[in-house]
mmCIF file of C-alpha atoms and ligand atoms in Angstrom:
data_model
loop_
_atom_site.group_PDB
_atom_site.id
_atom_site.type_symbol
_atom_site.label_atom_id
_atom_site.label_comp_id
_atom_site.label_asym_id
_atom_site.label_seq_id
_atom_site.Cartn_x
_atom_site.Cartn_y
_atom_site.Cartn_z
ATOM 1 C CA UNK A 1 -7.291 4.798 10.208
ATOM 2 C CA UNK A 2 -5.374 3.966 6.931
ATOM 3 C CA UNK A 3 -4.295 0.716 4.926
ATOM 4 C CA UNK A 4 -2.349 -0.421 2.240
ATOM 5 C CA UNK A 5 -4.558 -1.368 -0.819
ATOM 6 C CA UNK A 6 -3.270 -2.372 -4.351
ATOM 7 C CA UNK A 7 -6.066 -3.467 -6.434
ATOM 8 C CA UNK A 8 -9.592 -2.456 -7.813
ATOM 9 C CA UNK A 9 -11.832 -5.212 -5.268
ATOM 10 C CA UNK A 10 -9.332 -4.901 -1.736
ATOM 11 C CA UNK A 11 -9.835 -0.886 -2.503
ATOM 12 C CA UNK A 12 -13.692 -1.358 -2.841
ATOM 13 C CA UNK A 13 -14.017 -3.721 0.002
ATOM 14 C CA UNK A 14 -11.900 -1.512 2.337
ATOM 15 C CA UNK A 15 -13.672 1.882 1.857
ATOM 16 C CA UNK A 16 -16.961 0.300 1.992
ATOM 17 C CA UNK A 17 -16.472 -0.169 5.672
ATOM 18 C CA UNK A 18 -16.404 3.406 6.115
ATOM 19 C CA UNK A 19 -13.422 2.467 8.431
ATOM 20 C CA UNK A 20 -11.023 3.816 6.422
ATOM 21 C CA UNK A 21 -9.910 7.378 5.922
ATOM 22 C CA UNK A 22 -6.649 6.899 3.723
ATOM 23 C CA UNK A 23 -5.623 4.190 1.423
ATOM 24 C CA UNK A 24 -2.017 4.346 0.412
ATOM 25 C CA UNK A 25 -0.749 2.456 -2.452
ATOM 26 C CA UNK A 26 2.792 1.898 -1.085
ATOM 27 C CA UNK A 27 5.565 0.806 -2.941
ATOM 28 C CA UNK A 28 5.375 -1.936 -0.381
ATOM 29 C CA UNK A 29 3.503 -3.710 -3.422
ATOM 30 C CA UNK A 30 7.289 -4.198 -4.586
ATOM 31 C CA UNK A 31 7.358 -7.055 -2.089
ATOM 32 C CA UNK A 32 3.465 -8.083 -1.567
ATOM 33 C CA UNK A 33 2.312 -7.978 -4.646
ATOM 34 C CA UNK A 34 5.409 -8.388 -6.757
ATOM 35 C CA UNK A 35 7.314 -10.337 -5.101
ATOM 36 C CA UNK A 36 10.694 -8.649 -4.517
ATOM 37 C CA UNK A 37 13.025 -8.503 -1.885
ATOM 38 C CA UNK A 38 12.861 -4.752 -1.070
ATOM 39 C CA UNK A 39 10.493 -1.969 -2.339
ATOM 40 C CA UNK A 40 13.446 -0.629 -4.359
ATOM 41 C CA UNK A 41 12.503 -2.194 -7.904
ATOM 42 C CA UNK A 42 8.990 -1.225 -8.324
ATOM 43 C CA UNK A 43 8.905 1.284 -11.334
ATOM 44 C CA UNK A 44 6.457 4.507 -12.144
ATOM 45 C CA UNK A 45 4.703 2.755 -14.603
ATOM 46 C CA UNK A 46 4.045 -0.731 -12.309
ATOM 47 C CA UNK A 47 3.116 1.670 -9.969
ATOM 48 C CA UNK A 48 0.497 3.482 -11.588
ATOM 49 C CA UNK A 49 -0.871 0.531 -12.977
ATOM 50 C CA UNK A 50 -2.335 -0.139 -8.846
ATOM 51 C CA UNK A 51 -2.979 3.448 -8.230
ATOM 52 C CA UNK A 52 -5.601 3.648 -10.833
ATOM 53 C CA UNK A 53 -7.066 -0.090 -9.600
ATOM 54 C CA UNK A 54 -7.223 1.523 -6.359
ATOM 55 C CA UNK A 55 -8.540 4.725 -7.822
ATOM 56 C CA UNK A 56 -11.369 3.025 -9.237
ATOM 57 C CA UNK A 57 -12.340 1.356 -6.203
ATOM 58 C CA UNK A 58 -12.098 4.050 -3.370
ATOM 59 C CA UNK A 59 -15.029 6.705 -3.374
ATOM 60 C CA UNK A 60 -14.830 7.681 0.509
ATOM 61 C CA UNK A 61 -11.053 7.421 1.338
ATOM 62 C CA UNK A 62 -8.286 9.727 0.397
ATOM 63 C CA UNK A 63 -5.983 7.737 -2.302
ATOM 64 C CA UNK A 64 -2.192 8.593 -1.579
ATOM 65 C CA UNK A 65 0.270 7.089 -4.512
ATOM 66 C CA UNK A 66 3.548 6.707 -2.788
ATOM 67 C CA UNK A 67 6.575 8.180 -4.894
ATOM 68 C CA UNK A 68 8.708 4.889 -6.455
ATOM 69 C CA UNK A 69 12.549 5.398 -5.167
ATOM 70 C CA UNK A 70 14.358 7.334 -7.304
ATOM 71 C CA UNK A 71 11.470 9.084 -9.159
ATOM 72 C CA UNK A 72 11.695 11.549 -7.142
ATOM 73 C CA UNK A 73 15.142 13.840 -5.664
ATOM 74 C CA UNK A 74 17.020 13.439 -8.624
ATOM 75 C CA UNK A 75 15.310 16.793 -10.714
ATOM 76 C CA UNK A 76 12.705 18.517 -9.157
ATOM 77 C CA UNK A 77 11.108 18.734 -12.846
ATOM 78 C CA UNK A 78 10.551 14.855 -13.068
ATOM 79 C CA UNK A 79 9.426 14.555 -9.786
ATOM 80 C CA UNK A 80 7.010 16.975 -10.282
ATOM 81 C CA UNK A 81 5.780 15.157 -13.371
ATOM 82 C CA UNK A 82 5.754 11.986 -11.894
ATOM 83 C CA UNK A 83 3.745 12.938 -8.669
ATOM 84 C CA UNK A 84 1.521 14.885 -11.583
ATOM 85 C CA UNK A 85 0.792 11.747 -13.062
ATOM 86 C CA UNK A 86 -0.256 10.234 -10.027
ATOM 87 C CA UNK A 87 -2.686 12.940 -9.966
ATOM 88 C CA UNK A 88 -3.924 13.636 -13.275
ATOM 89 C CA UNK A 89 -3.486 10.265 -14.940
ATOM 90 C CA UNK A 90 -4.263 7.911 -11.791
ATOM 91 C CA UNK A 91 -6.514 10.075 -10.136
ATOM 92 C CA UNK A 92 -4.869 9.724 -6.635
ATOM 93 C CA UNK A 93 -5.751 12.338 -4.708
ATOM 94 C CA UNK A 94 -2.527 12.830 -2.673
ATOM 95 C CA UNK A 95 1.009 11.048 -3.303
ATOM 96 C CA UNK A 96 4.006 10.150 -0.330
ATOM 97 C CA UNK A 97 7.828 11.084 -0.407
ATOM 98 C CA UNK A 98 10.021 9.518 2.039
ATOM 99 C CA UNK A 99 13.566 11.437 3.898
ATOM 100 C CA UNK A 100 13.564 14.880 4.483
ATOM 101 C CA UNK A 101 16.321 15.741 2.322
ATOM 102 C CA UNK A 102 16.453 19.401 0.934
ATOM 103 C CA UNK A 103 15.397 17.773 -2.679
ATOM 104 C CA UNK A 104 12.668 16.290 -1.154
ATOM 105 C CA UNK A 105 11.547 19.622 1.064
ATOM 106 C CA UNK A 106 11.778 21.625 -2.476
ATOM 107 C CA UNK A 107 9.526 18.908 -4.372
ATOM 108 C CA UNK A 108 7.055 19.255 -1.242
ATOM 109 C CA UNK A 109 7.235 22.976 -1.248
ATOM 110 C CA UNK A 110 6.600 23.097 -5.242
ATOM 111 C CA UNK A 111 4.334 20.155 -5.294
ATOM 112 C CA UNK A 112 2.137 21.867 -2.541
ATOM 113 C CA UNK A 113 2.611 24.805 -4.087
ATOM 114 C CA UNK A 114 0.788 23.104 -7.569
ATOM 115 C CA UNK A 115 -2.028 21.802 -5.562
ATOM 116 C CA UNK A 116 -0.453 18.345 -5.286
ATOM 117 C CA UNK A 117 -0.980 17.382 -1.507
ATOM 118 C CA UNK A 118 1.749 15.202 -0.148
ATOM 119 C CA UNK A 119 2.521 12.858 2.862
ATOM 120 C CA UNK A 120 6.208 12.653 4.208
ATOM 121 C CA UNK A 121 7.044 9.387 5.684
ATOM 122 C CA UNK A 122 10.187 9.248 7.916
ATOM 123 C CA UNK A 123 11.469 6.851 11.113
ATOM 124 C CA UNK A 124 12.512 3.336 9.205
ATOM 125 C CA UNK A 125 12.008 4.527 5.568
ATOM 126 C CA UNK A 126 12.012 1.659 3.150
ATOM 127 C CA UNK A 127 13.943 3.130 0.042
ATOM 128 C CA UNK A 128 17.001 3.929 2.433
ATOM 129 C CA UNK A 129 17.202 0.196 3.600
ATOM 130 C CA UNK A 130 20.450 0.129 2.517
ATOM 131 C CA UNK A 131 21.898 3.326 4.240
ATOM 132 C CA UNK A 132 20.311 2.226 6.665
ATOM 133 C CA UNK A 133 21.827 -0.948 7.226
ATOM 134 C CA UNK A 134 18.450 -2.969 7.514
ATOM 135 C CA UNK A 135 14.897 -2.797 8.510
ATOM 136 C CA UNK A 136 16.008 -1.025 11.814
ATOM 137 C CA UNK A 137 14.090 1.310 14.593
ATOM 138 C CA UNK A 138 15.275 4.706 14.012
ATOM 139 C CA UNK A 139 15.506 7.849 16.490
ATOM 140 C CA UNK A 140 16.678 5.362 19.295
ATOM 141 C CA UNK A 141 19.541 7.983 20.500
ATOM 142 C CA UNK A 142 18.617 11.501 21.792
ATOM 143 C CA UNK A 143 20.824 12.638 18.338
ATOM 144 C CA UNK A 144 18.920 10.687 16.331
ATOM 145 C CA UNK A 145 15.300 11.206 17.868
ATOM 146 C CA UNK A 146 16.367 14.612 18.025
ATOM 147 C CA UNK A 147 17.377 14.748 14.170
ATOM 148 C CA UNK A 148 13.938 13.091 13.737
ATOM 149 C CA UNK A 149 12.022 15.794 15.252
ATOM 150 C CA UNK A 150 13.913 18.756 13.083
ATOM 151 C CA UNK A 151 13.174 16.428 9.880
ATOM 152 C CA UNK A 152 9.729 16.139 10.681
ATOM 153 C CA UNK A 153 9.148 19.863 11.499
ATOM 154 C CA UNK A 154 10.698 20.216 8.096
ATOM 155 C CA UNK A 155 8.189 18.515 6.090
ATOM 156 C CA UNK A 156 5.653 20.408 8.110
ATOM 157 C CA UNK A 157 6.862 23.549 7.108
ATOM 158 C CA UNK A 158 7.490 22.332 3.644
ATOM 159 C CA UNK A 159 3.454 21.796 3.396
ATOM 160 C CA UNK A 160 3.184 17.819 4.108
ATOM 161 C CA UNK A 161 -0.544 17.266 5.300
ATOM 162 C CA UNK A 162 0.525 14.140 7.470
ATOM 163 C CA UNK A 163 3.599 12.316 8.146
ATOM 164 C CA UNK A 164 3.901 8.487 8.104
ATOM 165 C CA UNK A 165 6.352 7.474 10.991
ATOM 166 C CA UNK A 166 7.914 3.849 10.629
ATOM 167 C CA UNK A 167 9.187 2.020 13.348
ATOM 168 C CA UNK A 168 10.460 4.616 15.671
ATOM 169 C CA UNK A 169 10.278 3.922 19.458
ATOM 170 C CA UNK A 170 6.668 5.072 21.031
ATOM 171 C CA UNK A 171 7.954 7.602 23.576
ATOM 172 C CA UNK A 172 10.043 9.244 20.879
ATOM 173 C CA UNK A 173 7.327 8.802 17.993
ATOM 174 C CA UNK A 174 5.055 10.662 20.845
ATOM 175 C CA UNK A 175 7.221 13.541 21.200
ATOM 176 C CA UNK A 176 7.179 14.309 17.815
ATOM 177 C CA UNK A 177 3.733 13.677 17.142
ATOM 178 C CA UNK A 178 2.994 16.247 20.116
ATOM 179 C CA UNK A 179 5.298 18.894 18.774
ATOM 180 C CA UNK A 180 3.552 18.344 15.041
ATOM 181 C CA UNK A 181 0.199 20.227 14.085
ATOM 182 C CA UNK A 182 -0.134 17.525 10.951
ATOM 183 C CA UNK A 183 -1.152 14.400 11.797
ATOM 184 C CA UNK A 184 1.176 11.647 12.329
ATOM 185 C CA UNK A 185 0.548 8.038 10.888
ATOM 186 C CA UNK A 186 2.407 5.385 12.882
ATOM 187 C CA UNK A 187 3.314 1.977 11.952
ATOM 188 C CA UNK A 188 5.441 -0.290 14.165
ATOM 189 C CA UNK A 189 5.817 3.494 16.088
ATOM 190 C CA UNK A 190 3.137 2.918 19.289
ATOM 191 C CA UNK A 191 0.146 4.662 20.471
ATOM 192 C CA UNK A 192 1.029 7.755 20.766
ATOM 193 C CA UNK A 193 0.571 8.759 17.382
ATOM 194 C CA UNK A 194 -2.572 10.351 15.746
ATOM 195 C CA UNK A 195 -3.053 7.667 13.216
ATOM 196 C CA UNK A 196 -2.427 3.962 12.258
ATOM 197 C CA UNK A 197 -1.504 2.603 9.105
ATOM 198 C CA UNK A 198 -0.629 -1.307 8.776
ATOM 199 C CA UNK A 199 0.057 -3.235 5.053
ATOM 200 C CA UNK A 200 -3.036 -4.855 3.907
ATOM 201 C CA UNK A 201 -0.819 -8.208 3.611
ATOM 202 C CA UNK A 202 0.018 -8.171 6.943
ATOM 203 C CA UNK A 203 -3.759 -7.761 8.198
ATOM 204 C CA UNK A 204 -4.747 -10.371 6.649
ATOM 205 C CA UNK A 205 -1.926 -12.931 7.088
ATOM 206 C CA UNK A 206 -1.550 -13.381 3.648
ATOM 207 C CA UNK A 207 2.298 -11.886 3.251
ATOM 208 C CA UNK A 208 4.318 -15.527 3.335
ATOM 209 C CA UNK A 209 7.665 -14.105 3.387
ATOM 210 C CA UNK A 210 8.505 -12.426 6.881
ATOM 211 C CA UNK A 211 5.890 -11.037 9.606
ATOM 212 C CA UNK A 212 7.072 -7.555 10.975
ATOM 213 C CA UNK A 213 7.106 -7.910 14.923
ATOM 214 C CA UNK A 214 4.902 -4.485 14.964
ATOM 215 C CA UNK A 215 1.642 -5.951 12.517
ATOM 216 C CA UNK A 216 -1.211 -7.816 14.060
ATOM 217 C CA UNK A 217 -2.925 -10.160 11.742
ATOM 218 C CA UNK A 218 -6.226 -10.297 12.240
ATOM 219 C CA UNK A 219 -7.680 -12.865 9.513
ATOM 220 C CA UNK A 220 -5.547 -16.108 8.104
ATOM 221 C CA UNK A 221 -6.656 -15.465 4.698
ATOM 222 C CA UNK A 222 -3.073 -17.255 3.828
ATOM 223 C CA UNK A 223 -4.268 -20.540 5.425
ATOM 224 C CA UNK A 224 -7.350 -19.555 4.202
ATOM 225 C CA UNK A 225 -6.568 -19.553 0.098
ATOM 226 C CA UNK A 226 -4.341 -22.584 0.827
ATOM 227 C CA UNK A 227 -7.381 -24.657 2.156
ATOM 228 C CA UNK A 228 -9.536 -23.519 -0.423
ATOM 229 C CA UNK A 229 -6.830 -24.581 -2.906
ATOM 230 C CA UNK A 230 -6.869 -27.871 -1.649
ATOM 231 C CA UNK A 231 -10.040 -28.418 -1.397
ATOM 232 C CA UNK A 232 -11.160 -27.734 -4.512
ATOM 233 C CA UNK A 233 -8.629 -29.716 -6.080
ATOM 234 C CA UNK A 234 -10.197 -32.789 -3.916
ATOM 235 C CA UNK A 235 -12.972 -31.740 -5.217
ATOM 236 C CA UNK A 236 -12.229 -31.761 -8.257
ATOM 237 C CA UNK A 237 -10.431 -35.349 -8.561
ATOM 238 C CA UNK A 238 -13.251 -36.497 -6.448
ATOM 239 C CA UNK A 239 -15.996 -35.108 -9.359
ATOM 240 C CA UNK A 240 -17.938 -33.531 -6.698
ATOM 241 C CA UNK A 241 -16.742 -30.251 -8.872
ATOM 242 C CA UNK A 242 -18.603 -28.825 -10.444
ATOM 243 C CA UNK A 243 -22.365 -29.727 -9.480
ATOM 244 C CA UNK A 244 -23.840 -29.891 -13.019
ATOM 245 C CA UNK A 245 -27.148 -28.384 -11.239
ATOM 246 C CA UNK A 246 -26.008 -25.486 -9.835
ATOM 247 C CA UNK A 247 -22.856 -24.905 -11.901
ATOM 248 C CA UNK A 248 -23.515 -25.474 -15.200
ATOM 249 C CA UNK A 249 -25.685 -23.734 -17.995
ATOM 250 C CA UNK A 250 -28.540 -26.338 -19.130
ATOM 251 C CA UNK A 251 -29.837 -26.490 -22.018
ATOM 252 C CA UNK A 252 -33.352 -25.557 -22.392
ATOM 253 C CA UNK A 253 -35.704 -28.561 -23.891
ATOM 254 C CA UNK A 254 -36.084 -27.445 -27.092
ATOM 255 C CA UNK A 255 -31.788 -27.062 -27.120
ATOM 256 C CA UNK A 256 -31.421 -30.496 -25.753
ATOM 257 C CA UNK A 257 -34.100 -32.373 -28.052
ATOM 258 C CA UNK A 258 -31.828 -30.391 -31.355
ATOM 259 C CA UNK A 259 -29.055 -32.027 -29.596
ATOM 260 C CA UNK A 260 -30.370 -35.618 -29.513
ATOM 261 C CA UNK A 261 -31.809 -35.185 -32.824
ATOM 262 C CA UNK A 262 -28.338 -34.758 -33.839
ATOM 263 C CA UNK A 263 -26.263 -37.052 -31.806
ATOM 264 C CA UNK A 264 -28.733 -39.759 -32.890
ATOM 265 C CA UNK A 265 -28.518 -38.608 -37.118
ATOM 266 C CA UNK A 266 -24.088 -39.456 -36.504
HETATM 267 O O1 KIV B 301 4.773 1.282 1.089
HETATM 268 C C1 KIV B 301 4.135 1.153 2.143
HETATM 269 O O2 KIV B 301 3.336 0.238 2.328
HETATM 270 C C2 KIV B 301 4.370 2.133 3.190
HETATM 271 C C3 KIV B 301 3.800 1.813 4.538
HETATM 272 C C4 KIV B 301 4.808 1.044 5.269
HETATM 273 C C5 KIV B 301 3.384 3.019 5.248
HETATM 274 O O3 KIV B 301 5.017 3.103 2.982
#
């Protein structure tokens, strides 16, 4: 099973449950944690900044950085160094490329090659949305499941470990994930896939923005913060907060005799 994770505690919280085999630090932080539109702005450097909170926080699960758009299929040379310094610098252990291009096969192929393991991700893939036309269910035609199939085989033979497959209809995400020796991750792609992987916002109903039809929330933690917000301000304007028992730091006698001494000399 895998999750999204962008910070040091989530991370440590997540792979404590021994639950979790992968922990991706998608560029889906663009929108969650960010707060843009699409995961098209995030840069290298905003990325990295997670991958090593995430880093620091995972022990049992593999980390996988995914690739920023464009830092990658332009020059094989910087994607190699960019995917490099998710390794060396961020200590991820593995790092994500979307499309099956031929610029993206070669940076697999050389990546792999370096000792850089790598995850493709095709189906719905986020940096295309544009091309794409949307957030839209891919492989719906026998040309384009079929299309789907070829691409995947190709980052198989390129060296990809496992393949992420977004939003692709279940009987056609199970015929590729029966022709496929790597395991495939699905998310919003059915059952029939080898793997899940959902976005840690989405899990814990704490994305506000839009609620893709294929996550399942399973704790309100955005109602949750909300009523804690409130009712600590109530507490607060009601001067039940904070208890000067419990959470304070007293003085010890001696302090608080100095300090009477003192208040009494003014
Ligand atoms: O960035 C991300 O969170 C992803 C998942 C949708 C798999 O790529």
């Amino acid at each position: 099973m895998a999750l999204t994770a962008y910070d040091y505690a989530t991370a440590r919280l997540l792979d404590a449950t021994g639950s979790v085999d992968l922990l991706l630090v998608g560029d889906s932080l663009a929108m969650t944690v960010l707060g843009h539109r699409d995961t098209l702005s995030v840069t290298m450097d905003e990325m990295a900044h997670h991958v090593k909170a995430v880093t620091r926080g995972a022990q049992r699960a593999v980390v996988v950085a995914d690739m920023p758009f464009l830092s990658y299929g332009v020059d094989l040379a910087e994607g190699v160094r960019h995917a490099g310094r998710f390794i060396q610098e961020c200590r991820a252990q593995a790092v994500k490329v979307e499309g099956a291009s031929s610029p993206v096969v070669a940076l697999i192929e050389r990546l792999v090659s370096l000792g850089v393991p790598v995850v493709g991700h095709l189906g719905f893939t986020p940096q295309f949305i544009h091309a794409l036309g949307g957030p839209r269910a891919q492989g719906r035609s026998v040309e384009a499941a079929s299309r789907l199939r070829e691409d995947a085989m190709r980052l198989q033979a390129a060296g990809a470990f496992a393949l992420v497959l977004e939003m692709t209809p279940p009987p056609v995400a199970r015929w590729i994930a029966a022709r496929l020796t790597i395991p495939v991750i699905g998310i919003g792609s059915g059952a029939g896939c080898d793997g899940q992987i959902l976005v840690i916002d989405d899990l814990l109903g704490r994305f506000p923005d839009f609620h893709p039809r294929f996550a399942r929330q399973y704790a309100p933690l955005g109602e949750m913060t909300q009523d804690a917000a409130r009712r600590f301000a109530a507490d607060v304007a009601g001067g039940d907060f904070p208890d000067e028992q419990v959470e304070a730091y007293p003085l010890t006698s001696q302090e608080a005799a100095d300090l009477a001494a003192l208040l009494a000399a003014e």
